Coordinates of C-alpha atoms and ligand atoms in Angstrom, one line a residue:
M1 CA 128.3 117.1 73.9
A2 CA 125.3 115.6 74.1
V3 CA 126.4 112.4 75.0
A4 CA 129.3 113.9 77.4
F5 CA 126.5 115.9 79.2
V6 CA 124.7 112.4 79.8
D7 CA 128.1 110.9 81.4
D8 CA 128.2 113.7 83.4
V9 CA 125.0 113.9 85.0
R10 CA 125.8 110.3 85.5
Q11 CA 129.2 110.6 87.3
I12 CA 127.4 113.3 89.0
K13 CA 124.9 110.5 90.6
E14 CA 127.3 108.2 90.5
E15 CA 129.8 109.9 93.1
N16 CA 126.7 112.0 95.4
P17 CA 127.7 110.2 98.6
F18 CA 123.5 109.9 99.3
E19 CA 122.3 107.7 96.0
S20 CA 125.5 105.2 96.9
M21 CA 124.1 104.9 100.4
M22 CA 120.4 104.3 98.9
S23 CA 121.2 102.4 96.1
R24 CA 122.6 100.0 98.7
F25 CA 119.7 100.6 101.8
D26 CA 116.9 100.1 98.8
H27 CA 119.1 97.0 97.6
A28 CA 119.1 95.1 100.6
A29 CA 115.5 96.5 101.8
Q30 CA 114.0 95.1 98.7
L31 CA 115.9 91.5 99.5
L32 CA 114.7 91.6 103.9
Q33 CA 111.1 92.4 102.1
L34 CA 111.3 95.1 104.3
D35 CA 107.8 96.1 105.1
P36 CA 107.4 99.4 102.9
D37 CA 106.0 101.3 106.0
L38 CA 109.5 101.0 107.9
Y39 CA 110.9 100.6 104.1
K40 CA 109.3 105.1 103.9
V41 CA 109.9 105.2 108.0
L42 CA 114.4 104.8 107.9
R43 CA 114.5 106.0 103.9
V44 CA 114.8 109.4 105.3
P45 CA 117.1 111.3 107.9
N46 CA 114.5 111.8 111.7
R47 CA 116.2 115.7 111.6
E48 CA 118.0 117.8 109.2
I49 CA 119.5 121.0 111.3
T50 CA 120.7 123.9 109.0
I51 CA 123.1 126.5 111.1
Y52 CA 124.3 129.8 109.7
I53 CA 127.4 130.6 112.2
P54 CA 129.0 133.9 112.7
V55 CA 132.4 133.6 113.3
F56 CA 134.9 136.6 114.4
M57 CA 137.3 136.3 111.9
D58 CA 141.2 137.7 113.8
D59 CA 141.4 141.0 111.2
G60 CA 137.8 141.9 113.0
R61 CA 135.4 141.4 109.6
I62 CA 133.0 138.6 110.8
E63 CA 132.8 135.6 108.5
V64 CA 129.3 133.6 108.7
F65 CA 130.0 129.8 107.5
T66 CA 126.8 127.3 106.9
G67 CA 126.9 124.0 109.1
Y68 CA 124.9 121.2 109.1
R69 CA 123.9 118.6 112.0
V70 CA 122.1 115.9 110.5
Q71 CA 120.0 112.4 113.1
H72 CA 119.1 109.6 111.1
N73 CA 118.2 107.4 113.3
F74 CA 116.8 107.1 117.3
A75 CA 115.8 103.7 117.5
R76 CA 118.2 102.0 118.9
G77 CA 120.1 104.3 121.0
P78 CA 121.0 107.8 120.7
A79 CA 122.4 109.4 117.8
K80 CA 126.2 108.8 117.0
G81 CA 128.7 110.1 114.5
G82 CA 131.3 112.5 114.0
I83 CA 131.8 116.0 112.6
R84 CA 134.2 117.0 109.6
Y85 CA 135.6 120.5 108.8
A86 CA 135.6 120.7 104.9
P87 CA 135.3 123.6 102.2
D88 CA 133.1 120.6 100.0
V89 CA 130.3 119.4 103.0
T90 CA 127.0 118.9 101.0
L91 CA 124.3 118.6 102.8
D92 CA 123.4 115.5 100.8
E93 CA 127.4 114.2 101.8
V94 CA 126.2 114.7 105.3
R95 CA 122.8 112.9 105.1
A96 CA 125.0 110.5 103.9
L97 CA 127.4 109.9 105.9
A98 CA 125.3 110.4 108.7
A99 CA 122.6 106.8 107.4
W100 CA 126.3 105.1 107.9
M101 CA 126.6 105.5 110.9
T102 CA 123.1 103.9 111.8
W103 CA 124.1 101.3 109.8
K104 CA 127.4 100.6 111.0
C105 CA 126.2 101.3 114.7
A106 CA 123.4 98.6 114.1
V107 CA 126.4 96.1 112.5
V108 CA 128.7 96.4 115.7
N109 CA 125.9 96.1 117.6
I110 CA 126.3 99.0 119.7
P111 CA 123.4 100.7 121.2
F112 CA 123.3 104.2 119.2
G113 CA 121.3 105.3 116.4
G114 CA 123.2 107.8 113.9
A115 CA 124.2 111.3 112.8
K116 CA 127.3 113.6 110.9
G117 CA 127.7 117.0 111.2
G118 CA 129.7 119.1 108.8
V119 CA 130.4 122.9 108.3
I120 CA 131.4 124.6 105.3
C121 CA 135.0 126.1 105.9
D122 CA 138.7 125.7 105.0
P123 CA 140.2 125.0 108.0
S124 CA 144.0 125.0 106.6
Q125 CA 143.0 128.7 106.5
M126 CA 141.7 129.1 109.4
S127 CA 143.9 130.2 113.0
Q128 CA 143.7 127.9 116.0
S129 CA 141.3 130.9 117.2
E130 CA 139.0 131.0 115.0
L131 CA 138.1 127.6 114.9
E132 CA 137.8 127.3 118.3
R133 CA 134.9 130.2 117.5
L134 CA 133.3 128.2 115.0
T135 CA 133.2 125.6 116.9
R136 CA 131.8 127.4 120.2
R137 CA 128.7 129.0 118.3
Y138 CA 127.9 125.5 116.2
T139 CA 127.8 123.6 119.7
A140 CA 125.8 126.7 121.0
E141 CA 123.4 125.9 118.3
L142 CA 123.2 122.8 118.7
I143 CA 122.9 122.3 122.5
D144 CA 119.0 121.7 122.5
F145 CA 120.4 118.5 119.9
I146 CA 122.5 117.4 121.4
G147 CA 124.0 115.6 124.6
P148 CA 125.1 112.1 126.2
E149 CA 121.1 110.9 125.8
R150 CA 120.5 112.6 122.3
D151 CA 123.1 113.0 120.2
V152 CA 127.2 112.8 120.7
P153 CA 129.1 113.8 118.3
A154 CA 132.9 112.8 117.4
P155 CA 136.1 113.8 115.7
D156 CA 135.8 113.0 112.0
M157 CA 137.7 114.7 108.9
N158 CA 139.4 118.2 110.5
T159 CA 138.7 117.9 113.7
S160 CA 140.3 117.0 116.6
E161 CA 140.4 116.0 120.2
Q162 CA 140.9 120.0 120.4
T163 CA 137.5 120.2 118.1
M164 CA 135.7 117.5 121.1
A165 CA 137.5 119.9 124.3
W166 CA 135.8 122.9 122.8
I167 CA 132.3 121.5 122.2
M168 CA 132.4 119.6 125.5
D169 CA 133.6 123.1 127.4
T170 CA 130.3 124.8 125.6
Y171 CA 128.1 122.8 125.8
S172 CA 128.8 122.5 129.6
M173 CA 129.1 126.2 130.2
H174 CA 125.8 125.5 129.1
A175 CA 124.3 123.2 130.8
R176 CA 126.2 124.3 134.6
H177 CA 127.6 121.0 135.1
T178 CA 131.2 119.8 133.4
V179 CA 129.1 117.2 130.9
T180 CA 132.2 114.4 129.4
A181 CA 129.4 112.5 127.8
V182 CA 128.3 114.5 125.6
V183 CA 131.2 114.4 122.8
T184 CA 133.8 111.2 122.3
G185 CA 137.2 111.6 120.7
K186 CA 138.1 114.0 123.8
P187 CA 141.9 114.3 125.1
I188 CA 142.8 111.1 127.6
D189 CA 143.1 113.7 130.7
L190 CA 139.7 115.2 129.4
S191 CA 137.6 111.9 130.5
G192 CA 138.4 110.8 126.9
S193 CA 139.6 106.4 127.0
Q194 CA 142.7 104.9 126.1
G195 CA 143.0 103.8 123.1
R196 CA 140.3 105.9 121.0
R197 CA 142.6 107.8 118.7
E198 CA 144.1 104.1 117.5
A199 CA 140.8 102.6 117.8
T200 CA 140.0 102.7 113.9
G201 CA 143.6 102.4 112.4
R202 CA 143.1 98.8 115.3
G203 CA 139.9 98.1 113.8
L204 CA 141.0 97.9 110.6
L205 CA 143.5 95.8 111.4
F206 CA 141.5 93.0 113.5
V207 CA 138.8 93.1 110.5
T208 CA 142.1 92.8 107.6
D209 CA 143.9 90.3 110.0
E210 CA 140.7 87.7 109.6
A211 CA 139.8 88.5 105.8
V212 CA 143.6 87.0 105.5
K213 CA 142.7 83.9 107.8
K214 CA 139.4 82.7 106.3
L215 CA 141.7 83.4 102.7
G216 CA 144.4 81.3 103.6
M217 CA 147.1 83.8 103.9
K218 CA 149.9 85.1 105.7
A219 CA 150.4 88.7 107.1
E220 CA 154.7 88.2 105.9
N221 CA 153.3 87.8 102.7
T222 CA 150.6 90.1 102.1
R223 CA 151.5 93.4 100.6
V224 CA 149.1 96.7 101.3
V225 CA 148.7 99.8 100.3
I226 CA 147.3 102.6 102.2
Q227 CA 145.4 105.3 100.4
G228 CA 145.9 108.3 103.5
S229 CA 148.4 109.0 106.2
G230 CA 145.7 110.5 108.5
N231 CA 145.2 109.6 111.9
V232 CA 143.1 106.3 110.3
G233 CA 145.5 105.4 107.7
G234 CA 148.5 106.4 109.5
T235 CA 147.6 104.4 112.2
A236 CA 146.7 101.3 109.9
A237 CA 150.2 101.5 108.2
R238 CA 151.9 101.6 111.7
L239 CA 149.8 98.9 113.9
M240 CA 150.0 96.1 109.8
H241 CA 153.9 96.9 109.9
E242 CA 154.4 96.2 113.5
T243 CA 152.2 93.0 112.8
G244 CA 154.3 91.6 110.4
Y245 CA 152.3 93.0 106.4
K246 CA 154.0 94.5 104.0
I247 CA 153.6 97.6 103.2
V248 CA 153.7 98.7 100.0
A249 CA 153.1 101.7 99.0
V250 CA 151.2 104.7 101.6
S251 CA 150.1 108.3 100.5
D252 CA 148.8 112.0 101.8
I253 CA 146.6 115.0 99.7
H254 CA 149.5 115.0 97.6
G255 CA 150.3 112.1 96.4
G256 CA 152.2 108.6 97.1
I257 CA 155.2 106.5 97.5
Y258 CA 155.7 103.0 96.4
N259 CA 158.5 100.4 96.9
S260 CA 157.4 97.4 96.5
K261 CA 160.3 95.5 98.2
G262 CA 157.9 97.3 101.7
L263 CA 158.3 100.8 102.8
N264 CA 159.7 101.1 105.9
I265 CA 157.2 102.7 108.4
P266 CA 158.6 104.3 111.0
D267 CA 160.9 105.6 109.4
L268 CA 157.6 107.5 106.9
M269 CA 155.9 108.5 109.7
N270 CA 159.0 110.3 111.5
Y271 CA 159.7 112.2 107.8
L272 CA 155.8 112.9 107.5
A273 CA 155.4 114.5 110.8
K274 CA 159.1 116.4 110.2
H275 CA 158.2 117.6 106.5
K276 CA 154.0 117.5 106.5
T277 CA 154.7 115.8 103.0
L278 CA 155.9 112.4 101.6
E279 CA 156.9 114.4 98.8
K280 CA 160.8 113.5 97.9
Y281 CA 161.3 110.7 100.8
Q282 CA 164.0 108.6 100.0
D283 CA 163.6 104.8 98.9
A284 CA 160.4 104.8 96.9
E285 CA 159.1 106.2 93.7
P286 CA 156.3 108.6 93.0
V287 CA 153.0 107.5 92.2
S288 CA 150.0 109.4 92.8
N289 CA 146.7 109.1 94.3
H290 CA 145.2 107.5 91.4
E291 CA 147.8 105.3 90.3
L292 CA 148.2 103.9 93.9
L293 CA 144.7 102.5 93.7
E294 CA 146.0 100.6 90.6
L295 CA 149.0 99.1 92.4
D296 CA 149.4 95.4 92.4
C297 CA 149.1 94.2 95.8
E298 CA 147.2 92.1 98.0
V299 CA 145.1 94.0 100.1
L300 CA 144.6 97.6 99.4
L301 CA 142.7 99.9 102.4
P302 CA 141.0 103.4 101.5
A303 CA 141.4 105.5 104.2
A304 CA 141.1 109.3 102.9
T305 CA 137.8 110.4 101.4
E306 CA 134.7 109.5 99.0
N307 CA 134.7 108.0 95.5
Q308 CA 137.9 107.1 95.2
I309 CA 136.8 103.3 93.2
T310 CA 133.8 104.2 90.5
S311 CA 133.0 102.2 87.4
H312 CA 135.4 104.6 85.9
N313 CA 138.4 102.7 87.8
A314 CA 137.5 99.2 89.5
H315 CA 138.3 96.8 86.7
K316 CA 141.9 97.9 86.9
I317 CA 141.7 97.2 91.6
K318 CA 144.2 94.2 91.3
C319 CA 144.2 93.6 95.4
R320 CA 142.1 90.6 96.9
I321 CA 141.5 92.1 99.4
L322 CA 139.6 96.0 99.7
A323 CA 139.4 97.4 103.7
E324 CA 137.4 100.7 103.2
G325 CA 138.7 103.1 106.2
A326 CA 137.1 105.6 104.8
N327 CA 133.3 106.1 104.7
G328 CA 132.0 105.8 101.2
P329 CA 135.1 105.0 99.4
T330 CA 133.8 103.2 96.9
T331 CA 130.6 103.7 94.7
A332 CA 128.0 101.2 94.4
A333 CA 128.1 101.1 90.4
A334 CA 132.0 100.5 91.4
D335 CA 130.5 97.2 94.1
D336 CA 128.7 94.4 91.1
I337 CA 132.7 95.3 89.1
L338 CA 134.5 94.1 92.2
E339 CA 132.2 91.9 92.8
S340 CA 132.8 90.0 89.3
N341 CA 136.2 90.4 89.7
G342 CA 136.2 88.4 93.0
V343 CA 138.0 91.3 95.1
F344 CA 136.6 90.3 98.9
V345 CA 135.4 93.4 100.2
I346 CA 135.2 94.6 104.1
P347 CA 132.4 97.3 103.7
D348 CA 133.6 100.4 105.9
I349 CA 130.3 99.8 107.9
L350 CA 132.3 97.3 109.5
A351 CA 135.9 97.6 108.6
N352 CA 136.4 101.6 110.0
A353 CA 133.2 100.5 112.8
G354 CA 136.8 100.1 115.5
G355 CA 136.4 104.1 116.2
V356 CA 132.9 104.4 116.8
T357 CA 133.4 101.0 119.1
C358 CA 135.3 102.9 120.9
S359 CA 133.7 106.0 121.4
Y360 CA 130.9 104.1 123.0
F361 CA 133.0 102.6 125.7
E362 CA 134.3 106.1 125.9
W363 CA 130.6 107.3 126.4
V364 CA 130.8 104.5 128.9
Q365 CA 133.5 105.1 131.0
D366 CA 132.5 108.4 131.3
R367 CA 129.2 108.0 132.6
M368 CA 130.8 105.3 134.8
G369 CA 133.4 107.8 136.1
Y370 CA 135.1 105.2 135.9
F371 CA 138.2 104.4 133.3
W372 CA 139.6 101.2 131.9
K373 CA 143.2 100.4 131.2
E374 CA 144.6 100.5 127.4
D375 CA 144.8 96.8 127.4
M376 CA 140.9 96.5 128.4
V377 CA 140.3 98.9 125.3
N378 CA 141.8 97.1 122.6
E379 CA 140.4 93.5 124.1
R380 CA 137.0 94.8 123.9
L381 CA 137.4 96.4 121.0
K382 CA 138.9 92.8 118.9
D383 CA 135.7 91.1 120.2
I384 CA 133.4 92.9 118.8
M385 CA 135.5 94.2 115.5
V386 CA 136.1 89.7 115.2
A387 CA 132.2 88.9 115.9
S388 CA 130.8 91.4 113.7
F389 CA 133.8 90.2 111.2
H390 CA 131.7 86.8 111.6
D391 CA 128.6 87.9 111.6
V392 CA 128.6 89.8 108.3
V393 CA 130.4 87.1 106.8
K394 CA 128.4 84.7 107.6
Y395 CA 125.5 86.4 106.5
A396 CA 126.7 87.5 102.8
E397 CA 127.3 83.2 102.4
N398 CA 123.7 82.0 104.0
H399 CA 122.3 84.7 101.7
S400 CA 124.3 84.4 98.6
V401 CA 125.2 87.9 98.6
N402 CA 128.0 90.5 99.0
N403 CA 129.6 91.4 102.3
R404 CA 128.6 94.7 101.4
I405 CA 125.0 94.2 101.2
A406 CA 124.7 91.7 104.0
A407 CA 126.3 94.3 106.5
Y408 CA 123.6 96.4 104.9
M409 CA 120.5 93.8 105.6
L410 CA 122.2 92.8 109.2
A411 CA 122.0 96.6 110.4
I412 CA 118.3 97.5 108.3
D413 CA 117.5 94.6 110.0
R414 CA 118.1 95.7 113.5
V415 CA 117.2 99.0 113.1
A416 CA 114.1 97.4 111.7
Y417 CA 113.5 95.1 114.4
V418 CA 113.8 97.5 117.5
T419 CA 111.5 100.0 115.0
R420 CA 108.9 97.7 115.4
V421 CA 109.0 96.8 118.6
R422 CA 109.0 100.1 120.2
G423 CA 106.2 100.5 117.5
I424 CA 106.2 103.9 115.6
Y425 CA 104.5 106.8 116.7
A426 CA 102.6 108.0 113.9
Ligands
LIG501 N1 133.7 109.6 112.8 C1 134.1 108.2 112.6 C2 133.0 107.8 111.8 O1 132.8 107.9 111.2 C3 133.8 108.2 114.7 C4 132.6 108.4 114.9 C5 132.3 108.3 116.4 O2 133.0 107.7 117.1 O3 130.9 109.1 116.5 O4 132.8 106.6 112.6

């Protein structure tokens, strides 16, 4: 019993995203010999806001939801980061995700700090009108804290272009004029950017291409396993299939499907759109989301949620390249196991940074009032993703650390530098 209890505690700690983030941060800060005063400042968020959100439900009752916005850092520019709606949102999770946004924006060198929002709710059980009222009240409560120069939200799990349109409208009603740059990931006709919807998946393709080239592999001979088929996993699957990769497994929240000869992705996506599940899809065998991670493949792309690769299954992971589409899919304890097994990791704060990079383009376009063609967006996205990939890999080689710690070191160094130059108003 006692042993089981210790194991449970260890697992809870391992799977706390804030612990996952902090253990990498501490390791990187130590290697950088970060000044102790700067360390104290950078290890905590700038501000954490908790909001209790009353919402009229469709049956006339009022329900009170809990929401958060954590603004982790503003040193390099306005805070930036998505908002997620999910029943299991916690403050620690939002805290970790906010910090990851700071490091992510610094890795790709765009002029933002980091933030994240979350509301504890089950969107699958709510009507569109309930979600609209929730979003508007959450936005109204945050009115003094967000804005194009302050903090710019975006979509994340279970929030969409529609959610961003409601936030933009609510903020604009209070400001008494239309403020498009208060959020990114808006519908294109509402001052959104071409290419934003696909940007995270496209960014994953760009960095995976670089890793494949670096390891002397070829797309045609590369089997890819993708966990998740939402905006990130689904887009990555489509674009990688078009590029010539062989996608052998894909999953949704219920489970996955596998075909060693490769899946017909356009057909599968049509099936998913029609049936809302991959179950009973022909020409493939069913696998669970856990089995899927352990399949034989060259590229594993977790694009679902946190804590998928842990100390319990890391030794069973067979891929050569791990491209992290989700935020925090790998725990800190799993990092060492993957490293000793020679897995080439493209860490989340680099791999999935295509989304926020295109958000940066959207914010720039909104402030200019001048919109770019999709080709230009994709070309600029590619430039940033490819350059950032090589920055991280070179840093790792020069400092004899793994790619993840290199990405953290590069990011922390950039944030620490501007903090030092600006000075701490203490
Ligand atoms: N939610 C996305 C992320 O985790 C995008 C954030 C943004 O575009 O600001 O990177």
